[in-house]
Amino acid sequence: MKNIIYGFVAFIFVTMFACGNDQTNLKYKDLLEYGIPIEILAPDSVTVFSSDMGIQKDVSLKGEDGYEIQLFYSDAFRNQKDAVSDLKEVIQANPYFKEILEESENGFIYSNQLDSTLVNYGFRYLIVKAGKEFIVQPGMLGIYTLDEVKKLYDIAEKIK
């Protein structure tokens, strides 16, 4: 009987770690070589695409296990609070906008109802640093679950 109990406890223990929000395979990647003076957690296999649109830079990171993050970088022309408020207004103006699910001082997680059965989740996270504004969001071409967006948002919150 003890062996069954020990086996069951061991199974629960292993399952908790296997299903956890494990980001141990992520390491900080310096994006300075792409013109962005920040470091972001990314898998070793991440591919980085960069484009300069004049007043704004766009850097997209794509890796394994649904890792897709897009950063927009430009000169800051508003304070943190106003910038986050402006981002919310833009998102809420989308005809598919459903609701803001979570929010913090630097960003928010939201959902869009694309049709009667499909909900897409997204986020915006904003950093104002050294006169620059960094807008972080999931990659533009994906449909994301709430769990995927929460993992990406957690990565955005850890940007250095």
PDB file of N, CA, C and O in Angstrom, residues 68-126:
ATOM      1  N   GLU A  68       6.815  33.833 -30.101  1.00  0.00           N
ATOM      2  CA  GLU A  68       6.752  34.857 -31.145  1.00  0.00           C
ATOM      3  C   GLU A  68       6.476  36.194 -30.494  1.00  0.00           C
ATOM      4  O   GLU A  68       5.400  36.421 -29.945  1.00  0.00           O
ATOM      5  N   ILE A  69       7.467  37.058 -30.534  1.00  0.00           N
ATOM      6  CA  ILE A  69       7.354  38.381 -29.923  1.00  0.00           C
ATOM      7  C   ILE A  69       7.768  39.422 -30.945  1.00  0.00           C
ATOM      8  O   ILE A  69       8.717  39.239 -31.694  1.00  0.00           O
ATOM      9  N   GLN A  70       7.033  40.524 -30.935  1.00  0.00           N
ATOM     10  CA  GLN A  70       7.345  41.631 -31.826  1.00  0.00           C
ATOM     11  C   GLN A  70       7.541  42.881 -30.969  1.00  0.00           C
ATOM     12  O   GLN A  70       6.764  43.151 -30.059  1.00  0.00           O
ATOM     13  N   LEU A  71       8.605  43.625 -31.275  1.00  0.00           N
ATOM     14  CA  LEU A  71       8.907  44.865 -30.561  1.00  0.00           C
ATOM     15  C   LEU A  71       8.934  46.023 -31.546  1.00  0.00           C
ATOM     16  O   LEU A  71       9.517  45.906 -32.621  1.00  0.00           O
ATOM     17  N   PHE A  72       8.304  47.105 -31.156  1.00  0.00           N
ATOM     18  CA  PHE A  72       8.394  48.347 -31.904  1.00  0.00           C
ATOM     19  C   PHE A  72       9.138  49.341 -31.019  1.00  0.00           C
ATOM     20  O   PHE A  72       8.866  49.452 -29.827  1.00  0.00           O
ATOM     21  N   TYR A  73      10.057  50.078 -31.613  1.00  0.00           N
ATOM     22  CA  TYR A  73      10.953  50.941 -30.864  1.00  0.00           C
ATOM     23  C   TYR A  73      11.028  52.291 -31.563  1.00  0.00           C
ATOM     24  O   TYR A  73      11.235  52.359 -32.776  1.00  0.00           O
ATOM     25  N   SER A  74      10.801  53.359 -30.797  1.00  0.00           N
ATOM     26  CA  SER A  74      10.870  54.709 -31.365  1.00  0.00           C
ATOM     27  C   SER A  74      11.163  55.707 -30.247  1.00  0.00           C
ATOM     28  O   SER A  74      11.206  55.346 -29.068  1.00  0.00           O
ATOM     29  N   ASP A  75      11.339  56.960 -30.621  1.00  0.00           N
ATOM     30  CA  ASP A  75      11.513  58.003 -29.614  1.00  0.00           C
ATOM     31  C   ASP A  75      10.222  58.133 -28.812  1.00  0.00           C
ATOM     32  O   ASP A  75       9.125  58.057 -29.369  1.00  0.00           O
ATOM     33  N   ALA A  76      10.372  58.340 -27.510  1.00  0.00           N
ATOM     34  CA  ALA A  76       9.205  58.515 -26.642  1.00  0.00           C
ATOM     35  C   ALA A  76       8.692  59.947 -26.796  1.00  0.00           C
ATOM     36  O   ALA A  76       9.469  60.899 -26.829  1.00  0.00           O
ATOM     37  N   PHE A  77       7.398  60.084 -26.928  1.00  0.00           N
ATOM     38  CA  PHE A  77       6.803  61.410 -27.019  1.00  0.00           C
ATOM     39  C   PHE A  77       5.666  61.577 -26.024  1.00  0.00           C
ATOM     40  O   PHE A  77       4.931  62.550 -26.056  1.00  0.00           O
ATOM     41  N   ARG A  78       5.527  60.612 -25.112  1.00  0.00           N
ATOM     42  CA  ARG A  78       4.499  60.669 -24.079  1.00  0.00           C
ATOM     43  C   ARG A  78       4.998  59.899 -22.860  1.00  0.00           C
ATOM     44  O   ARG A  78       5.944  59.124 -22.958  1.00  0.00           O
ATOM     45  N   ASN A  79       4.354  60.117 -21.732  1.00  0.00           N
ATOM     46  CA  ASN A  79       4.789  59.391 -20.538  1.00  0.00           C
ATOM     47  C   ASN A  79       4.186  57.984 -20.526  1.00  0.00           C
ATOM     48  O   ASN A  79       3.309  57.670 -21.322  1.00  0.00           O
ATOM     49  N   GLN A  80       4.664  57.156 -19.608  1.00  0.00           N
ATOM     50  CA  GLN A  80       4.260  55.747 -19.535  1.00  0.00           C
ATOM     51  C   GLN A  80       2.738  55.593 -19.424  1.00  0.00           C
ATOM     52  O   GLN A  80       2.130  54.830 -20.161  1.00  0.00           O
ATOM     53  N   LYS A  81       2.131  56.316 -18.501  1.00  0.00           N
ATOM     54  CA  LYS A  81       0.693  56.182 -18.256  1.00  0.00           C
ATOM     55  C   LYS A  81      -0.115  56.557 -19.494  1.00  0.00           C
ATOM     56  O   LYS A  81      -1.035  55.844 -19.893  1.00  0.00           O
ATOM     57  N   ASP A  82       0.228  57.669 -20.131  1.00  0.00           N
ATOM     58  CA  ASP A  82      -0.490  58.101 -21.334  1.00  0.00           C
ATOM     59  C   ASP A  82      -0.277  57.128 -22.490  1.00  0.00           C
ATOM     60  O   ASP A  82      -1.199  56.857 -23.266  1.00  0.00           O
ATOM     61  N   ALA A  83       0.925  56.595 -22.600  1.00  0.00           N
ATOM     62  CA  ALA A  83       1.223  55.665 -23.690  1.00  0.00           C
ATOM     63  C   ALA A  83       0.401  54.382 -23.550  1.00  0.00           C
ATOM     64  O   ALA A  83      -0.171  53.894 -24.529  1.00  0.00           O
ATOM     65  N   VAL A  84       0.319  53.841 -22.343  1.00  0.00           N
ATOM     66  CA  VAL A  84      -0.477  52.624 -22.125  1.00  0.00           C
ATOM     67  C   VAL A  84      -1.953  52.914 -22.387  1.00  0.00           C
ATOM     68  O   VAL A  84      -2.650  52.118 -23.022  1.00  0.00           O
ATOM     69  N   SER A  85      -2.411  54.073 -21.955  1.00  0.00           N
ATOM     70  CA  SER A  85      -3.807  54.467 -22.202  1.00  0.00           C
ATOM     71  C   SER A  85      -4.091  54.571 -23.705  1.00  0.00           C
ATOM     72  O   SER A  85      -5.134  54.116 -24.181  1.00  0.00           O
ATOM     73  N   ASP A  86      -3.155  55.149 -24.448  1.00  0.00           N
ATOM     74  CA  ASP A  86      -3.317  55.257 -25.906  1.00  0.00           C
ATOM     75  C   ASP A  86      -3.363  53.875 -26.559  1.00  0.00           C
ATOM     76  O   ASP A  86      -4.158  53.632 -27.475  1.00  0.00           O
ATOM     77  N   LEU A  87      -2.495  52.966 -26.103  1.00  0.00           N
ATOM     78  CA  LEU A  87      -2.497  51.604 -26.651  1.00  0.00           C
ATOM     79  C   LEU A  87      -3.840  50.920 -26.398  1.00  0.00           C
ATOM     80  O   LEU A  87      -4.365  50.226 -27.265  1.00  0.00           O
ATOM     81  N   LYS A  88      -4.399  51.125 -25.203  1.00  0.00           N
ATOM     82  CA  LYS A  88      -5.713  50.534 -24.882  1.00  0.00           C
ATOM     83  C   LYS A  88      -6.791  51.066 -25.811  1.00  0.00           C
ATOM     84  O   LYS A  88      -7.635  50.310 -26.294  1.00  0.00           O
ATOM     85  N   GLU A  89      -6.765  52.368 -26.050  1.00  0.00           N
ATOM     86  CA  GLU A  89      -7.768  52.974 -26.934  1.00  0.00           C
ATOM     87  C   GLU A  89      -7.705  52.369 -28.332  1.00  0.00           C
ATOM     88  O   GLU A  89      -8.745  52.095 -28.945  1.00  0.00           O
ATOM     89  N   VAL A  90      -6.509  52.174 -28.839  1.00  0.00           N
ATOM     90  CA  VAL A  90      -6.341  51.593 -30.177  1.00  0.00           C
ATOM     91  C   VAL A  90      -6.908  50.176 -30.216  1.00  0.00           C
ATOM     92  O   VAL A  90      -7.641  49.806 -31.138  1.00  0.00           O
ATOM     93  N   ILE A  91      -6.580  49.373 -29.213  1.00  0.00           N
ATOM     94  CA  ILE A  91      -7.060  47.988 -29.154  1.00  0.00           C
ATOM     95  C   ILE A  91      -8.581  47.953 -29.014  1.00  0.00           C
ATOM     96  O   ILE A  91      -9.261  47.174 -29.686  1.00  0.00           O
ATOM     97  N   GLN A  92      -9.131  48.802 -28.155  1.00  0.00           N
ATOM     98  CA  GLN A  92     -10.572  48.807 -27.911  1.00  0.00           C
ATOM     99  C   GLN A  92     -11.364  49.320 -29.116  1.00  0.00           C
ATOM    100  O   GLN A  92     -12.549  49.031 -29.240  1.00  0.00           O
ATOM    101  N   ALA A  93     -10.711  50.045 -30.009  1.00  0.00           N
ATOM    102  CA  ALA A  93     -11.383  50.538 -31.212  1.00  0.00           C
ATOM    103  C   ALA A  93     -11.549  49.452 -32.273  1.00  0.00           C
ATOM    104  O   ALA A  93     -12.332  49.611 -33.218  1.00  0.00           O
ATOM    105  N   ASN A  94     -10.849  48.335 -32.120  1.00  0.00           N
ATOM    106  CA  ASN A  94     -10.961  47.218 -33.059  1.00  0.00           C
ATOM    107  C   ASN A  94     -12.376  46.640 -32.985  1.00  0.00           C
ATOM    108  O   ASN A  94     -12.874  46.361 -31.906  1.00  0.00           O
ATOM    109  N   PRO A  95     -13.046  46.461 -34.113  1.00  0.00           N
ATOM    110  CA  PRO A  95     -14.420  45.947 -34.083  1.00  0.00           C
ATOM    111  C   PRO A  95     -14.541  44.539 -33.482  1.00  0.00           C
ATOM    112  O   PRO A  95     -15.622  44.145 -33.059  1.00  0.00           O
ATOM    113  N   TYR A  96     -13.441  43.797 -33.402  1.00  0.00           N
ATOM    114  CA  TYR A  96     -13.472  42.454 -32.829  1.00  0.00           C
ATOM    115  C   TYR A  96     -13.123  42.441 -31.342  1.00  0.00           C
ATOM    116  O   TYR A  96     -13.144  41.389 -30.713  1.00  0.00           O
ATOM    117  N   PHE A  97     -12.796  43.595 -30.787  1.00  0.00           N
ATOM    118  CA  PHE A  97     -12.398  43.672 -29.388  1.00  0.00           C
ATOM    119  C   PHE A  97     -13.500  43.112 -28.486  1.00  0.00           C
ATOM    120  O   PHE A  97     -14.675  43.416 -28.650  1.00  0.00           O
ATOM    121  N   LYS A  98     -13.082  42.271 -27.537  1.00  0.00           N
ATOM    122  CA  LYS A  98     -14.027  41.678 -26.593  1.00  0.00           C
ATOM    123  C   LYS A  98     -13.853  42.275 -25.200  1.00  0.00           C
ATOM    124  O   LYS A  98     -14.789  42.840 -24.653  1.00  0.00           O
ATOM    125  N   GLU A  99     -12.631  42.123 -24.612  1.00  0.00           N
ATOM    126  CA  GLU A  99     -12.438  42.640 -23.258  1.00  0.00           C
ATOM    127  C   GLU A  99     -10.961  42.711 -22.888  1.00  0.00           C
ATOM    128  O   GLU A  99     -10.131  42.032 -23.464  1.00  0.00           O
ATOM    129  N   ILE A 100     -10.674  43.553 -21.893  1.00  0.00           N
ATOM    130  CA  ILE A 100      -9.370  43.583 -21.250  1.00  0.00           C
ATOM    131  C   ILE A 100      -9.454  42.578 -20.105  1.00  0.00           C
ATOM    132  O   ILE A 100     -10.336  42.671 -19.263  1.00  0.00           O
ATOM    133  N   LEU A 101      -8.534  41.621 -20.081  1.00  0.00           N
ATOM    134  CA  LEU A 101      -8.579  40.555 -19.080  1.00  0.00           C
ATOM    135  C   LEU A 101      -7.699  40.841 -17.868  1.00  0.00           C
ATOM    136  O   LEU A 101      -8.048  40.489 -16.749  1.00  0.00           O
ATOM    137  N   GLU A 102      -6.557  41.411 -18.105  1.00  0.00           N
ATOM    138  CA  GLU A 102      -5.613  41.754 -17.037  1.00  0.00           C
ATOM    139  C   GLU A 102      -4.934  43.047 -17.430  1.00  0.00           C
ATOM    140  O   GLU A 102      -4.718  43.300 -18.610  1.00  0.00           O
ATOM    141  N   GLU A 103      -4.590  43.838 -16.426  1.00  0.00           N
ATOM    142  CA  GLU A 103      -3.821  45.036 -16.736  1.00  0.00           C
ATOM    143  C   GLU A 103      -2.894  45.393 -15.594  1.00  0.00           C
ATOM    144  O   GLU A 103      -3.137  45.039 -14.444  1.00  0.00           O
ATOM    145  N   SER A 104      -1.808  46.041 -15.956  1.00  0.00           N
ATOM    146  CA  SER A 104      -0.828  46.519 -14.990  1.00  0.00           C
ATOM    147  C   SER A 104      -0.433  47.931 -15.417  1.00  0.00           C
ATOM    148  O   SER A 104      -0.932  48.452 -16.413  1.00  0.00           O
ATOM    149  N   GLU A 105       0.468  48.505 -14.688  1.00  0.00           N
ATOM    150  CA  GLU A 105       0.928  49.856 -14.994  1.00  0.00           C
ATOM    151  C   GLU A 105       1.566  49.943 -16.382  1.00  0.00           C
ATOM    152  O   GLU A 105       1.463  50.940 -17.070  1.00  0.00           O
ATOM    153  N   ASN A 106       2.223  48.849 -16.810  1.00  0.00           N
ATOM    154  CA  ASN A 106       2.966  48.862 -18.068  1.00  0.00           C
ATOM    155  C   ASN A 106       2.273  48.188 -19.236  1.00  0.00           C
ATOM    156  O   ASN A 106       2.800  48.196 -20.339  1.00  0.00           O
ATOM    157  N   GLY A 107       1.127  47.540 -19.011  1.00  0.00           N
ATOM    158  CA  GLY A 107       0.500  46.856 -20.123  1.00  0.00           C
ATOM    159  C   GLY A 107      -0.792  46.166 -19.756  1.00  0.00           C
ATOM    160  O   GLY A 107      -1.314  46.338 -18.658  1.00  0.00           O
ATOM    161  N   PHE A 108      -1.254  45.339 -20.691  1.00  0.00           N
ATOM    162  CA  PHE A 108      -2.529  44.664 -20.501  1.00  0.00           C
ATOM    163  C   PHE A 108      -2.639  43.468 -21.436  1.00  0.00           C
ATOM    164  O   PHE A 108      -1.974  43.397 -22.463  1.00  0.00           O
ATOM    165  N   ILE A 109      -3.498  42.530 -21.036  1.00  0.00           N
ATOM    166  CA  ILE A 109      -3.844  41.367 -21.852  1.00  0.00           C
ATOM    167  C   ILE A 109      -5.298  41.537 -22.249  1.00  0.00           C
ATOM    168  O   ILE A 109      -6.139  41.915 -21.421  1.00  0.00           O
ATOM    169  N   TYR A 110      -5.609  41.267 -23.506  1.00  0.00           N
ATOM    170  CA  TYR A 110      -6.969  41.469 -24.008  1.00  0.00           C
ATOM    171  C   TYR A 110      -7.393  40.295 -24.881  1.00  0.00           C
ATOM    172  O   TYR A 110      -6.593  39.431 -25.225  1.00  0.00           O
ATOM    173  N   SER A 111      -8.664  40.301 -25.241  1.00  0.00           N
ATOM    174  CA  SER A 111      -9.161  39.273 -26.164  1.00  0.00           C
ATOM    175  C   SER A 111      -9.963  39.929 -27.276  1.00  0.00           C
ATOM    176  O   SER A 111     -10.569  40.978 -27.097  1.00  0.00           O
ATOM    177  N   ASN A 112      -9.939  39.274 -28.428  1.00  0.00           N
ATOM    178  CA  ASN A 112     -10.750  39.647 -29.584  1.00  0.00           C
ATOM    179  C   ASN A 112     -11.629  38.453 -29.937  1.00  0.00           C
ATOM    180  O   ASN A 112     -11.145  37.324 -30.010  1.00  0.00           O
ATOM    181  N   GLN A 113     -12.892  38.698 -30.175  1.00  0.00           N
ATOM    182  CA  GLN A 113     -13.832  37.648 -30.593  1.00  0.00           C
ATOM    183  C   GLN A 113     -13.874  37.688 -32.116  1.00  0.00           C
ATOM    184  O   GLN A 113     -14.522  38.541 -32.714  1.00  0.00           O
ATOM    185  N   LEU A 114     -13.154  36.757 -32.766  1.00  0.00           N
ATOM    186  CA  LEU A 114     -13.031  36.789 -34.221  1.00  0.00           C
ATOM    187  C   LEU A 114     -14.278  36.280 -34.929  1.00  0.00           C
ATOM    188  O   LEU A 114     -14.612  36.741 -36.008  1.00  0.00           O
ATOM    189  N   ASP A 115     -14.929  35.287 -34.344  1.00  0.00           N
ATOM    190  CA  ASP A 115     -16.236  34.822 -34.819  1.00  0.00           C
ATOM    191  C   ASP A 115     -16.929  34.161 -33.634  1.00  0.00           C
ATOM    192  O   ASP A 115     -16.438  34.236 -32.511  1.00  0.00           O
ATOM    193  N   SER A 116     -18.037  33.493 -33.863  1.00  0.00           N
ATOM    194  CA  SER A 116     -18.805  32.955 -32.741  1.00  0.00           C
ATOM    195  C   SER A 116     -18.063  31.877 -31.954  1.00  0.00           C
ATOM    196  O   SER A 116     -18.392  31.612 -30.803  1.00  0.00           O
ATOM    197  N   THR A 117     -17.044  31.273 -32.542  1.00  0.00           N
ATOM    198  CA  THR A 117     -16.335  30.199 -31.846  1.00  0.00           C
ATOM    199  C   THR A 117     -14.857  30.489 -31.588  1.00  0.00           C
ATOM    200  O   THR A 117     -14.218  29.747 -30.857  1.00  0.00           O
ATOM    201  N   LEU A 118     -14.300  31.532 -32.172  1.00  0.00           N
ATOM    202  CA  LEU A 118     -12.859  31.764 -32.099  1.00  0.00           C
ATOM    203  C   LEU A 118     -12.520  33.056 -31.355  1.00  0.00           C
ATOM    204  O   LEU A 118     -12.917  34.144 -31.774  1.00  0.00           O
ATOM    205  N   VAL A 119     -11.780  32.892 -30.267  1.00  0.00           N
ATOM    206  CA  VAL A 119     -11.286  34.033 -29.496  1.00  0.00           C
ATOM    207  C   VAL A 119      -9.774  34.051 -29.631  1.00  0.00           C
ATOM    208  O   VAL A 119      -9.118  33.022 -29.470  1.00  0.00           O
ATOM    209  N   ASN A 120      -9.227  35.205 -29.955  1.00  0.00           N
ATOM    210  CA  ASN A 120      -7.783  35.397 -30.047  1.00  0.00           C
ATOM    211  C   ASN A 120      -7.353  36.314 -28.908  1.00  0.00           C
ATOM    212  O   ASN A 120      -8.011  37.306 -28.628  1.00  0.00           O
ATOM    213  N   TYR A 121      -6.243  35.961 -28.274  1.00  0.00           N
ATOM    214  CA  TYR A 121      -5.746  36.752 -27.153  1.00  0.00           C
ATOM    215  C   TYR A 121      -4.487  37.485 -27.569  1.00  0.00           C
ATOM    216  O   TYR A 121      -3.738  37.028 -28.424  1.00  0.00           O
ATOM    217  N   GLY A 122      -4.270  38.627 -26.963  1.00  0.00           N
ATOM    218  CA  GLY A 122      -3.087  39.415 -27.260  1.00  0.00           C
ATOM    219  C   GLY A 122      -2.707  40.252 -26.063  1.00  0.00           C
ATOM    220  O   GLY A 122      -3.385  40.254 -25.033  1.00  0.00           O
ATOM    221  N   PHE A 123      -1.622  40.988 -26.202  1.00  0.00           N
ATOM    222  CA  PHE A 123      -1.202  41.897 -25.147  1.00  0.00           C
ATOM    223  C   PHE A 123      -0.402  43.034 -25.743  1.00  0.00           C
ATOM    224  O   PHE A 123       0.075  42.964 -26.876  1.00  0.00           O
ATOM    225  N   ARG A 124      -0.301  44.081 -24.966  1.00  0.00           N
ATOM    226  CA  ARG A 124       0.635  45.153 -25.243  1.00  0.00           C
ATOM    227  C   ARG A 124       1.361  45.417 -23.933  1.00  0.00           C
ATOM    228  O   ARG A 124       0.748  45.476 -22.872  1.00  0.00           O
ATOM    229  N   TYR A 125       2.661  45.543 -24.038  1.00  0.00           N
ATOM    230  CA  TYR A 125       3.482  45.865 -22.877  1.00  0.00           C
ATOM    231  C   TYR A 125       4.399  46.990 -23.297  1.00  0.00           C
ATOM    232  O   TYR A 125       5.017  46.927 -24.364  1.00  0.00           O
ATOM    233  N   LEU A 126       4.483  48.031 -22.490  1.00  0.00           N
ATOM    234  CA  LEU A 126       5.215  49.219 -22.877  1.00  0.00           C
ATOM    235  C   LEU A 126       6.313  49.539 -21.877  1.00  0.00           C
ATOM    236  O   LEU A 126       6.093  49.479 -20.674  1.00  0.00           O
TER     237      LEU A 126
END
